[in-house]
Amino acid sequence: PGKKVLIVYAHQEPKSFNGSLLKIAVEELSKQGCSVTVSDLYAMHFEPRATRNDIVGHLHNSEAFNYGVETWEAYKRGGLSKDLIEEQKKVQEADLLIFQFPLFWFNMPAILKGWMDRVLVQGFAYDLSKAYDGGLLQGKLSLFSFTTGGSKEKYAIRGDIRYLLWPMQHGIMHFCGVKVLEPHICYAPENVSEEKRKEMLTAWTQRLKTLWKEEPIDCSPDWYFK
Amino acid sequence: PGKKVLIVYAHQEPKSFNGSLLKIAVEELSKQGCSVTVSDLYAMHFEPRATRNDIVGHLHNSEAFNYGVETWEAYKRGGLSKDLIEEQKKVQEADLLIFQFPLFWFNMPAILKGWMDRVLVQGFAYDLSKAYDGGLLQGKLSLFSFTTGGSKEKYAIRGDIRYLLWPMQHGIMHFCGVKVLEPHICYAPENVSEEKRKEMLTAWTQRLKTLWKEEPIDCSPDWYFK
């Protein structure tokens, strides 16, 4: 109650299963008295490419463009592009970040990866000696909620699905000091019965009801590769 | 000699260290008599977002947009957008795919992830029962060549750098049946001496000289998480 949630959502179709998961999260969290903001990346035509356009005005070094250095410098002088400043404000205010997306190639869709690349710049999300438990976004929680194309068994054949969570959960969120809740995975919603799909949606509603009582995972290699 | 190489390159600045690595690869492989094609993603303004624009003409199901289904159907009838057909032709002709990029957040930059998401569609790169060793791009080799921001020691603190290669090498290339050569990693070129940078460039040239004699890695969980 009173908590702020940012849902970063990456699906093209509101009628999709991801769309239903988003709707449930907005409704359930609002019902709890949380304030919920959604960044609907496809609807916003969110730009995933990291380019010179992200810096307003002069460059720190116009001889050789270095995206990391330029966005860091621009952040410090308030010179990032408007769309990035808006996303950073949403992140800053949020107690919980939920990422809702279909898994594409063992990973986030490019539009969501672009959100990570462009929004979480140095100075805002981390700094030279301020990473991992010292990351600049300490005190926040995150949750990766995604659907897969293949069944749970398909993923199990060649390794645990947790393997692919390492770059996202550890490499990004943990690096910024954000704690990570258990991922929420809906396996192959397109290939199961309508009944099973309904069960999956109910399970998400149920989980959200007690979400604030959950303990973050221990984001160490052990969790991923034990 | 006579081999075809596609380099998919994701850096904004030709004068960057990634730009130098690209130049070396083009020169050295051309000298060997290979035919080299470069997809310079930022220069091409390559679109990373997976949207309805990737399908020319009517949709298979316009009631609810499903990117995977629509691109699969469009591929079968030759109805993918022109930029995707061109990239697929380059992939089809290549014996070796080299991905040259700076690591962003334990992963490829979004623009390169978008290339994977949009170019490697079902029907072209894999099919229902044709994945991994049966993937549709069998007979090709791939190599991930990238730079990092942090030092080798920084990555070693919290796990092997190989952990983050699982989604890229196994989840994408291996899934499509493409064999994977050892990755080529240049650690923190921005933070080392000019002399060390030159050594790294020379090492890349040297490696390319005997590249065609290399054996692919064993792309199993053992290689990544041993």
Short mmCIF file of C-alpha atoms in Angstrom, two decimals, chain A residues 40-191:
data_model
loop_
_atom_site.label_atom_id
_atom_site.label_comp_id
_atom_site.label_asym_id
_atom_site.label_seq_id
_atom_site.Cartn_x
_atom_site.Cartn_y
_atom_site.Cartn_z
CA ASP A 40 4.55 0.23 -22.90
CA LEU A 41 7.63 0.18 -25.09
CA TYR A 42 6.12 -0.77 -28.46
CA ALA A 43 3.21 1.63 -27.99
CA MET A 44 5.71 4.38 -27.13
CA HIS A 45 7.81 3.49 -30.20
CA PHE A 46 10.66 3.37 -27.73
CA GLU A 47 14.04 3.80 -29.44
CA PRO A 48 16.37 0.85 -28.69
CA ARG A 49 19.43 2.21 -30.52
CA ALA A 50 22.16 3.86 -28.49
CA THR A 51 23.19 6.84 -30.62
CA ARG A 52 24.38 10.40 -30.54
CA ASN A 53 20.72 11.50 -30.49
CA ASP A 54 20.58 10.59 -26.81
CA ILE A 55 22.76 13.59 -26.01
CA VAL A 56 21.27 17.08 -26.29
CA GLY A 57 23.73 19.76 -27.34
CA HIS A 58 27.48 19.48 -27.54
CA LEU A 59 29.50 16.32 -27.13
CA HIS A 60 32.24 15.89 -24.57
CA ASN A 61 34.49 14.54 -27.33
CA SER A 62 33.17 15.02 -30.84
CA GLU A 63 36.33 13.54 -32.39
CA ALA A 64 35.42 9.96 -31.50
CA PHE A 65 31.95 9.12 -30.21
CA ASN A 66 31.93 7.00 -27.06
CA TYR A 67 28.37 6.26 -25.94
CA GLY A 68 29.22 5.38 -22.34
CA VAL A 69 31.31 8.48 -21.76
CA GLU A 70 28.91 10.81 -23.57
CA THR A 71 25.78 9.66 -21.73
CA TRP A 72 27.60 9.83 -18.42
CA GLU A 73 28.70 13.40 -19.11
CA ALA A 74 25.26 14.32 -20.44
CA TYR A 75 23.58 12.83 -17.37
CA LYS A 76 25.71 14.98 -15.08
CA ARG A 77 24.79 18.20 -16.86
CA GLY A 78 21.13 17.23 -17.41
CA GLY A 79 21.72 16.85 -21.12
CA LEU A 80 20.18 13.47 -21.89
CA SER A 81 17.30 13.29 -24.35
CA LYS A 82 13.80 13.81 -22.98
CA ASP A 83 12.65 10.21 -23.33
CA LEU A 84 15.57 9.01 -21.21
CA ILE A 85 15.04 11.61 -18.51
CA GLU A 86 11.39 10.55 -18.27
CA GLU A 87 12.25 6.88 -17.93
CA GLN A 88 14.91 7.63 -15.33
CA LYS A 89 12.39 9.61 -13.31
CA LYS A 90 10.02 6.63 -13.35
CA VAL A 91 12.83 4.33 -12.21
CA GLN A 92 13.91 6.75 -9.51
CA GLU A 93 10.43 6.89 -8.03
CA ALA A 94 9.72 3.16 -8.19
CA ASP A 95 10.04 0.73 -5.29
CA LEU A 96 9.59 -2.22 -7.65
CA LEU A 97 10.45 -2.71 -11.33
CA ILE A 98 8.56 -5.43 -13.16
CA PHE A 99 9.76 -6.44 -16.62
CA GLN A 100 7.02 -8.18 -18.62
CA PHE A 101 8.04 -9.69 -21.95
CA PRO A 102 8.14 -12.76 -24.16
CA LEU A 103 11.54 -14.45 -24.13
CA PHE A 104 13.23 -13.92 -27.52
CA TRP A 105 16.37 -15.97 -28.09
CA PHE A 106 17.06 -16.81 -24.44
CA ASN A 107 16.83 -13.12 -23.68
CA MET A 108 14.76 -9.95 -23.66
CA PRO A 109 13.42 -8.57 -26.93
CA ALA A 110 15.71 -5.91 -28.41
CA ILE A 111 13.31 -3.09 -27.53
CA LEU A 112 13.61 -3.96 -23.83
CA LYS A 113 17.37 -4.45 -24.06
CA GLY A 114 17.45 -0.97 -25.58
CA TRP A 115 15.62 0.36 -22.54
CA MET A 116 18.36 -1.13 -20.32
CA ASP A 117 21.17 0.15 -22.58
CA ARG A 118 19.85 3.70 -22.77
CA VAL A 119 18.12 4.34 -19.43
CA LEU A 120 20.59 2.80 -16.98
CA VAL A 121 23.51 5.10 -17.72
CA GLN A 122 26.58 5.62 -15.61
CA GLY A 123 26.04 8.24 -12.93
CA PHE A 124 22.36 7.31 -12.70
CA ALA A 125 22.36 3.52 -12.18
CA TYR A 126 25.95 2.79 -11.16
CA ASP A 127 29.28 4.51 -10.92
CA LEU A 128 32.92 3.59 -11.08
CA SER A 129 33.19 2.12 -7.63
CA LYS A 130 29.45 1.89 -7.04
CA ALA A 131 28.25 -1.36 -8.51
CA TYR A 132 26.56 -4.54 -7.26
CA ASP A 133 25.63 -4.14 -3.62
CA GLY A 134 26.87 -0.56 -3.83
CA GLY A 135 24.93 0.22 -7.05
CA LEU A 136 23.09 3.53 -7.21
CA LEU A 137 19.59 2.01 -7.40
CA GLN A 138 19.79 0.37 -3.97
CA GLY A 139 16.56 -0.08 -2.06
CA LYS A 140 14.57 -1.12 -5.10
CA LEU A 141 13.21 -4.53 -6.08
CA SER A 142 12.91 -6.07 -9.53
CA LEU A 143 11.04 -9.00 -11.03
CA PHE A 144 11.44 -10.55 -14.46
CA SER A 145 8.10 -11.93 -15.65
CA PHE A 146 8.19 -13.63 -19.02
CA THR A 147 6.65 -16.17 -21.33
CA THR A 148 8.54 -18.75 -23.36
CA GLY A 149 7.93 -20.40 -26.71
CA GLY A 150 9.14 -23.82 -25.61
CA SER A 151 7.94 -26.02 -22.77
CA LYS A 152 9.68 -26.34 -19.43
CA GLU A 153 10.95 -29.76 -20.51
CA LYS A 154 12.52 -28.31 -23.65
CA TYR A 155 14.58 -25.89 -21.59
CA ALA A 156 15.55 -28.60 -19.13
CA ILE A 157 17.12 -30.77 -21.83
CA ARG A 158 20.12 -28.55 -22.28
CA GLY A 159 20.51 -26.75 -19.00
CA ASP A 160 18.52 -24.95 -16.39
CA ILE A 161 16.48 -21.93 -17.45
CA ARG A 162 18.25 -20.04 -14.66
CA TYR A 163 21.39 -20.01 -16.81
CA LEU A 164 19.85 -17.42 -19.07
CA LEU A 165 18.79 -15.23 -16.17
CA TRP A 166 22.40 -14.48 -15.20
CA PRO A 167 22.98 -11.60 -17.63
CA MET A 168 19.58 -10.01 -16.93
CA GLN A 169 19.25 -10.42 -13.18
CA HIS A 170 22.88 -10.40 -12.11
CA GLY A 171 24.52 -8.48 -14.96
CA ILE A 172 21.97 -5.66 -14.98
CA MET A 173 19.78 -5.45 -11.87
CA HIS A 174 22.26 -6.74 -9.31
CA PHE A 175 24.97 -4.58 -10.89
CA CYS A 176 22.80 -1.50 -10.23
CA GLY A 177 22.18 -2.56 -6.63
CA VAL A 178 18.57 -3.60 -7.29
CA LYS A 179 17.40 -6.70 -5.43
CA VAL A 180 15.81 -9.45 -7.50
CA LEU A 181 12.66 -11.41 -6.69
CA GLU A 182 12.10 -14.93 -8.06
CA PRO A 183 11.40 -14.73 -11.79
CA HIS A 184 7.86 -15.46 -12.92
CA ILE A 185 7.91 -17.79 -15.92
CA CYS A 186 4.90 -18.88 -17.96
CA TYR A 187 5.99 -21.74 -20.19
CA ALA A 188 4.63 -21.97 -23.72
CA PRO A 189 1.23 -20.31 -23.18
CA GLU A 190 0.56 -20.61 -26.91
CA ASN A 191 0.81 -24.38 -26.82
#
